[in-house]
mmCIF file of C-alpha atoms in Angstrom:
data_model
loop_
_atom_site.group_PDB
_atom_site.id
_atom_site.type_symbol
_atom_site.label_atom_id
_atom_site.label_comp_id
_atom_site.label_asym_id
_atom_site.label_seq_id
_atom_site.Cartn_x
_atom_site.Cartn_y
_atom_site.Cartn_z
ATOM 1 C CA MET Z 1 22.701 84.827 92.017
ATOM 2 C CA THR Z 2 24.102 85.655 95.441
ATOM 3 C CA GLY Z 3 21.143 84.943 97.698
ATOM 4 C CA GLN Z 4 18.836 87.191 99.626
ATOM 5 C CA VAL Z 5 19.492 90.567 101.229
ATOM 6 C CA LEU Z 6 19.863 90.808 104.994
ATOM 7 C CA PRO Z 7 16.568 91.675 106.703
ATOM 8 C CA SER Z 8 16.406 94.204 109.482
ATOM 9 C CA GLY Z 9 17.008 92.901 112.997
ATOM 10 C CA THR Z 10 18.896 93.449 116.200
ATOM 11 C CA GLN Z 11 21.329 90.530 116.170
ATOM 12 C CA ARG Z 12 24.877 91.448 115.217
ATOM 13 C CA PRO Z 13 27.402 89.404 113.203
ATOM 14 C CA VAL Z 14 30.048 87.466 115.114
ATOM 15 C CA ASN Z 15 33.013 89.660 116.060
ATOM 16 C CA GLN Z 16 36.103 87.783 114.855
ATOM 17 C CA SER Z 17 38.752 90.418 115.566
ATOM 18 C CA SER Z 18 39.972 89.089 118.921
ATOM 19 C CA ARG Z 19 40.108 85.484 117.716
ATOM 20 C CA LEU Z 20 41.985 86.457 114.557
ATOM 21 C CA ARG Z 21 44.478 88.501 116.582
ATOM 22 C CA ILE Z 22 45.160 85.469 118.748
ATOM 23 C CA LEU Z 23 45.623 83.314 115.634
ATOM 24 C CA ARG Z 24 48.070 85.817 114.129
ATOM 25 C CA PHE Z 25 49.989 85.971 117.418
ATOM 26 C CA LEU Z 26 50.234 82.180 117.580
ATOM 27 C CA GLY Z 27 51.327 82.106 113.942
ATOM 28 C CA ALA Z 28 54.072 84.644 114.618
ATOM 29 C CA CYS Z 29 55.264 82.602 117.609
ATOM 30 C CA GLY Z 30 55.257 79.493 115.435
ATOM 31 C CA ILE Z 31 57.369 81.180 112.749
ATOM 32 C CA VAL Z 32 59.887 82.344 115.370
ATOM 33 C CA GLY Z 33 60.023 78.797 116.681
ATOM 34 C CA LEU Z 34 60.689 77.456 113.182
ATOM 35 C CA LEU Z 35 63.591 79.878 112.794
ATOM 36 C CA LEU Z 36 65.256 78.140 115.752
ATOM 37 C CA THR Z 37 64.642 74.612 114.485
ATOM 38 C CA ARG Z 38 65.976 72.606 111.584
ATOM 39 C CA PRO Z 39 64.347 69.808 109.587
ATOM 40 C CA ALA Z 40 65.569 66.352 110.471
ATOM 41 C CA TRP Z 41 66.002 65.642 106.767
ATOM 42 C CA ASN Z 42 69.095 66.953 105.016
ATOM 43 C CA GLU Z 43 68.350 70.114 103.011
ATOM 44 C CA ALA Z 44 69.822 68.493 99.904
ATOM 45 C CA SER Z 45 67.685 65.332 100.161
ATOM 46 C CA VAL Z 46 64.874 64.506 97.751
ATOM 47 C CA ILE Z 47 62.287 64.191 100.530
ATOM 48 C CA HIS Z 48 63.132 67.651 101.891
ATOM 49 C CA GLY Z 49 62.769 69.130 98.418
ATOM 50 C CA MET Z 50 59.420 67.392 97.919
ATOM 51 C CA ILE Z 51 58.087 68.664 101.258
ATOM 52 C CA GLU Z 52 59.130 72.232 100.461
ATOM 53 C CA SER Z 53 57.583 72.029 96.975
ATOM 54 C CA ILE Z 54 54.272 70.813 98.369
ATOM 55 C CA GLY Z 55 54.381 73.656 100.882
ATOM 56 C CA VAL Z 56 54.931 76.224 98.121
ATOM 57 C CA ALA Z 57 52.002 74.776 96.148
ATOM 58 C CA LEU Z 58 49.690 74.928 99.175
ATOM 59 C CA VAL Z 59 50.617 78.533 99.992
ATOM 60 C CA LEU Z 60 49.972 79.573 96.382
ATOM 61 C CA LEU Z 61 46.664 77.688 96.467
ATOM 62 C CA CYS Z 62 45.786 79.604 99.635
ATOM 63 C CA VAL Z 63 46.582 82.988 98.057
ATOM 64 C CA PHE Z 64 44.625 82.347 94.865
ATOM 65 C CA GLY Z 65 41.791 80.615 96.736
ATOM 66 C CA ARG Z 66 41.339 83.549 99.095
ATOM 67 C CA LEU Z 67 41.347 85.981 96.180
ATOM 68 C CA TRP Z 68 38.797 83.834 94.320
ATOM 69 C CA SER Z 69 36.546 83.736 97.386
ATOM 70 C CA THR Z 70 36.840 87.488 97.935
ATOM 71 C CA LEU Z 71 35.712 88.174 94.360
ATOM 72 C CA TYR Z 72 32.369 86.597 95.309
ATOM 73 C CA VAL Z 73 31.840 87.742 98.890
ATOM 74 C CA GLY Z 74 33.865 90.959 99.207
ATOM 75 C CA GLY Z 75 31.687 93.752 100.576
ATOM 76 C CA ARG Z 76 28.665 91.456 100.912
ATOM 77 C CA LYS Z 77 29.514 89.276 103.889
ATOM 78 C CA ASN Z 78 26.718 89.278 106.508
ATOM 79 C CA THR Z 79 24.468 91.335 104.209
ATOM 80 C CA GLU Z 80 23.815 88.776 101.462
ATOM 81 C CA LEU Z 81 23.801 84.992 101.409
ATOM 82 C CA VAL Z 82 26.439 84.084 98.810
ATOM 83 C CA VAL Z 83 25.896 80.540 97.529
ATOM 84 C CA ILE Z 84 27.821 80.434 94.225
ATOM 85 C CA GLY Z 85 31.405 79.980 93.076
ATOM 86 C CA PRO Z 86 33.663 78.848 95.934
ATOM 87 C CA TYR Z 87 30.700 79.259 98.299
ATOM 88 C CA SER Z 88 28.901 76.445 96.491
ATOM 89 C CA LEU Z 89 31.789 74.116 97.444
ATOM 90 C CA SER Z 90 32.141 75.186 101.075
ATOM 91 C CA ARG Z 91 30.236 77.601 103.266
ATOM 92 C CA ASN Z 92 33.576 78.987 104.514
ATOM 93 C CA PRO Z 93 36.111 78.891 101.662
ATOM 94 C CA LEU Z 94 38.171 81.772 103.074
ATOM 95 C CA TYR Z 95 38.737 79.801 106.276
ATOM 96 C CA LEU Z 96 39.382 76.639 104.271
ATOM 97 C CA PHE Z 97 42.075 78.233 102.096
ATOM 98 C CA SER Z 98 43.685 79.906 105.120
ATOM 99 C CA THR Z 99 43.961 76.498 106.789
ATOM 100 C CA VAL Z 100 45.557 75.073 103.638
ATOM 101 C CA GLY Z 101 48.009 77.992 103.652
ATOM 102 C CA SER Z 102 48.981 77.413 107.280
ATOM 103 C CA ILE Z 103 49.803 73.786 106.468
ATOM 104 C CA GLY Z 104 51.863 74.999 103.524
ATOM 105 C CA ILE Z 105 53.873 77.346 105.738
ATOM 106 C CA GLY Z 106 54.991 74.487 107.953
ATOM 107 C CA LEU Z 107 55.938 72.378 104.926
ATOM 108 C CA MET Z 108 57.904 75.233 103.372
ATOM 109 C CA PHE Z 109 60.177 75.064 106.415
ATOM 110 C CA GLY Z 110 60.598 71.344 105.678
ATOM 111 C CA SER Z 111 58.638 70.182 108.721
ATOM 112 C CA ILE Z 112 55.662 67.825 108.649
ATOM 113 C CA ALA Z 113 55.269 68.239 112.422
ATOM 114 C CA ALA Z 114 55.042 72.049 112.131
ATOM 115 C CA ALA Z 115 52.617 71.737 109.223
ATOM 116 C CA SER Z 116 50.394 69.456 111.286
ATOM 117 C CA LEU Z 117 50.506 71.778 114.301
ATOM 118 C CA PHE Z 118 49.777 74.879 112.218
ATOM 119 C CA GLY Z 119 47.013 73.144 110.298
ATOM 120 C CA VAL Z 120 45.236 71.694 113.321
ATOM 121 C CA THR Z 121 45.429 74.953 115.294
ATOM 122 C CA THR Z 122 44.116 77.026 112.387
ATOM 123 C CA TYR Z 123 41.372 74.510 111.658
ATOM 124 C CA ILE Z 124 40.160 74.464 115.265
ATOM 125 C CA VAL Z 125 40.029 78.272 115.469
ATOM 126 C CA PHE Z 126 38.264 78.725 112.133
ATOM 127 C CA PHE Z 127 35.899 75.784 112.601
ATOM 128 C CA LYS Z 128 34.779 77.200 115.951
ATOM 129 C CA THR Z 129 34.342 80.636 114.347
ATOM 130 C CA ALA Z 130 32.355 79.130 111.477
ATOM 131 C CA ARG Z 131 30.025 77.396 113.929
ATOM 132 C CA GLN Z 132 29.339 80.664 115.717
ATOM 133 C CA GLU Z 133 28.725 82.454 112.433
ATOM 134 C CA GLU Z 134 26.414 79.645 111.335
ATOM 135 C CA HIS Z 135 24.064 80.402 114.226
ATOM 136 C CA TYR Z 136 23.920 84.053 113.180
ATOM 137 C CA LEU Z 137 23.292 83.181 109.519
ATOM 138 C CA ARG Z 138 20.557 80.674 110.368
ATOM 139 C CA THR Z 139 18.814 83.357 112.401
ATOM 140 C CA ARG Z 140 19.214 86.013 109.696
ATOM 141 C CA PHE Z 141 18.441 84.063 106.556
ATOM 142 C CA GLY Z 142 16.153 81.342 107.927
ATOM 143 C CA PRO Z 143 14.956 78.751 105.364
ATOM 144 C CA ALA Z 144 17.304 80.054 102.640
ATOM 145 C CA TYR Z 145 20.347 79.330 104.799
ATOM 146 C CA ARG Z 146 19.004 75.968 105.954
ATOM 147 C CA ALA Z 147 18.543 74.916 102.327
ATOM 148 C CA TYR Z 148 22.060 76.131 101.529
ATOM 149 C CA ALA Z 149 23.539 74.290 104.537
ATOM 150 C CA SER Z 150 21.763 71.070 103.549
ATOM 151 C CA ARG Z 151 23.674 70.891 100.243
ATOM 152 C CA THR Z 152 26.967 72.642 101.074
ATOM 153 C CA PRO Z 153 29.505 71.499 103.725
ATOM 154 C CA LEU Z 154 30.462 73.869 106.527
ATOM 155 C CA PHE Z 155 34.198 73.591 105.900
ATOM 156 C CA TRP Z 156 35.706 70.864 103.704
ATOM 157 C CA PRO Z 157 34.627 71.216 100.051
ATOM 158 C CA LYS Z 158 32.126 69.133 98.123
ATOM 159 C CA LEU Z 159 33.294 69.361 94.508
ATOM 160 C CA SER Z 160 30.097 67.924 93.035
ATOM 161 C CA SER Z 161 28.036 70.857 94.355
ATOM 162 C CA TYR Z 162 29.938 73.528 92.394
ATOM 163 C CA GLN Z 163 27.813 76.255 90.759
ATOM 164 C CA GLU Z 164 29.278 78.929 88.490
ATOM 165 C CA PRO Z 165 27.330 82.147 87.798
ATOM 166 C CA ASP Z 166 27.186 83.847 84.408
ATOM 167 C CA ASN Z 167 28.562 87.025 85.994
ATOM 168 C CA THR Z 168 29.207 88.622 89.352
ATOM 169 C CA THR Z 169 30.311 91.909 90.896
ATOM 170 C CA PHE Z 170 33.168 92.481 93.325
ATOM 171 C CA SER Z 171 34.534 95.082 95.707
ATOM 172 C CA PRO Z 172 37.947 96.492 94.638
ATOM 173 C CA LYS Z 173 38.610 97.502 98.246
ATOM 174 C CA ALA Z 174 37.991 93.941 99.473
ATOM 175 C CA VAL Z 175 40.199 92.484 96.743
ATOM 176 C CA TRP Z 176 43.022 94.893 97.610
ATOM 177 C CA ARG Z 177 42.682 93.937 101.295
ATOM 178 C CA THR Z 178 42.974 90.269 100.323
ATOM 179 C CA PHE Z 179 46.134 91.015 98.330
ATOM 180 C CA SER Z 180 47.546 92.735 101.430
ATOM 181 C CA ASP Z 181 46.701 89.712 103.581
ATOM 182 C CA ALA Z 182 48.309 87.467 100.974
ATOM 183 C CA GLY Z 183 51.558 89.318 101.555
ATOM 184 C CA VAL Z 184 51.794 87.633 104.963
ATOM 185 C CA PHE Z 185 51.752 84.205 103.309
ATOM 186 C CA LEU Z 186 54.079 85.227 100.467
ATOM 187 C CA MET Z 187 56.650 86.598 102.938
ATOM 188 C CA VAL Z 188 57.235 83.023 104.032
ATOM 189 C CA PHE Z 189 58.992 82.225 100.716
ATOM 190 C CA PRO Z 190 62.104 84.388 101.336
ATOM 191 C CA LEU Z 191 61.936 83.812 105.096
ATOM 192 C CA ALA Z 192 62.171 80.035 104.709
ATOM 193 C CA GLU Z 193 65.087 80.324 102.266
ATOM 194 C CA ILE Z 194 66.955 82.813 104.462
ATOM 195 C CA SER Z 195 66.400 80.607 107.507
ATOM 196 C CA GLU Z 196 67.771 77.581 105.668
ATOM 197 C CA TYR Z 197 70.833 79.541 104.500
ATOM 198 C CA LEU Z 198 71.576 80.840 108.008
ATOM 199 C CA HIS Z 199 71.236 77.363 109.510
ATOM 200 C CA VAL Z 200 73.502 75.756 106.909
ATOM 201 C CA HIS Z 201 76.219 78.365 107.471
ATOM 202 C CA GLY Z 202 75.913 78.343 111.269
ATOM 203 C CA HIS Z 203 74.642 81.916 111.618
ATOM 204 C CA LEU Z 204 71.396 80.944 113.340
ATOM 205 C CA PRO Z 205 71.207 78.733 116.449
ATOM 206 C CA ILE Z 206 69.455 75.389 116.138
ATOM 207 C CA VAL Z 207 67.515 74.509 119.269
ATOM 208 C CA LEU Z 208 65.806 71.421 117.908
ATOM 209 C CA CYS Z 209 65.629 69.175 114.844
ATOM 210 C CA ILE Z 210 62.098 68.173 113.915
ATOM 211 C CA TYR Z 211 60.491 66.047 111.219
#
């Protein structure tokens, strides 16, 4: 079960391209900033290692969560109301997992402050986008969407509402696109390690130490 098919109408889905470009630009600026900073904790300390490990786990959760979500919605977004799998936990699991990943990126650089900044910025952008999309979906799907919204949170997941289908179909093109997007998150692994190495050996300037 994926919901009902989009009826004919004149209203168009929300155009996210400009907002996502801004988010990517801010993310790139944030990464550059992290390359010029150093964690206040010593790289060899237990707390630094724990922060990095949590960051790695969150980035991996983001990658697998986005792939999981795409398997259900890929090729059907704005044409069908998907209410199963990850979409039974949250109405916007792709945005949710991306927010988790942005927090993980900051932690992988050993910075709780950067993780908080990345997480809050990403959350605000995606939450605002989700609200705009909600208006479109309420108009398109009417009572079906209102019933869905009454039992499923807009953003943060509700584990007790999980529904698993017997089977589903997916778009290979959408899955491949998600793998490509995941490359952006996975690139942070070597980047964080290279940055740490360059800082330790004095090859990269340190403008600021942050927690």
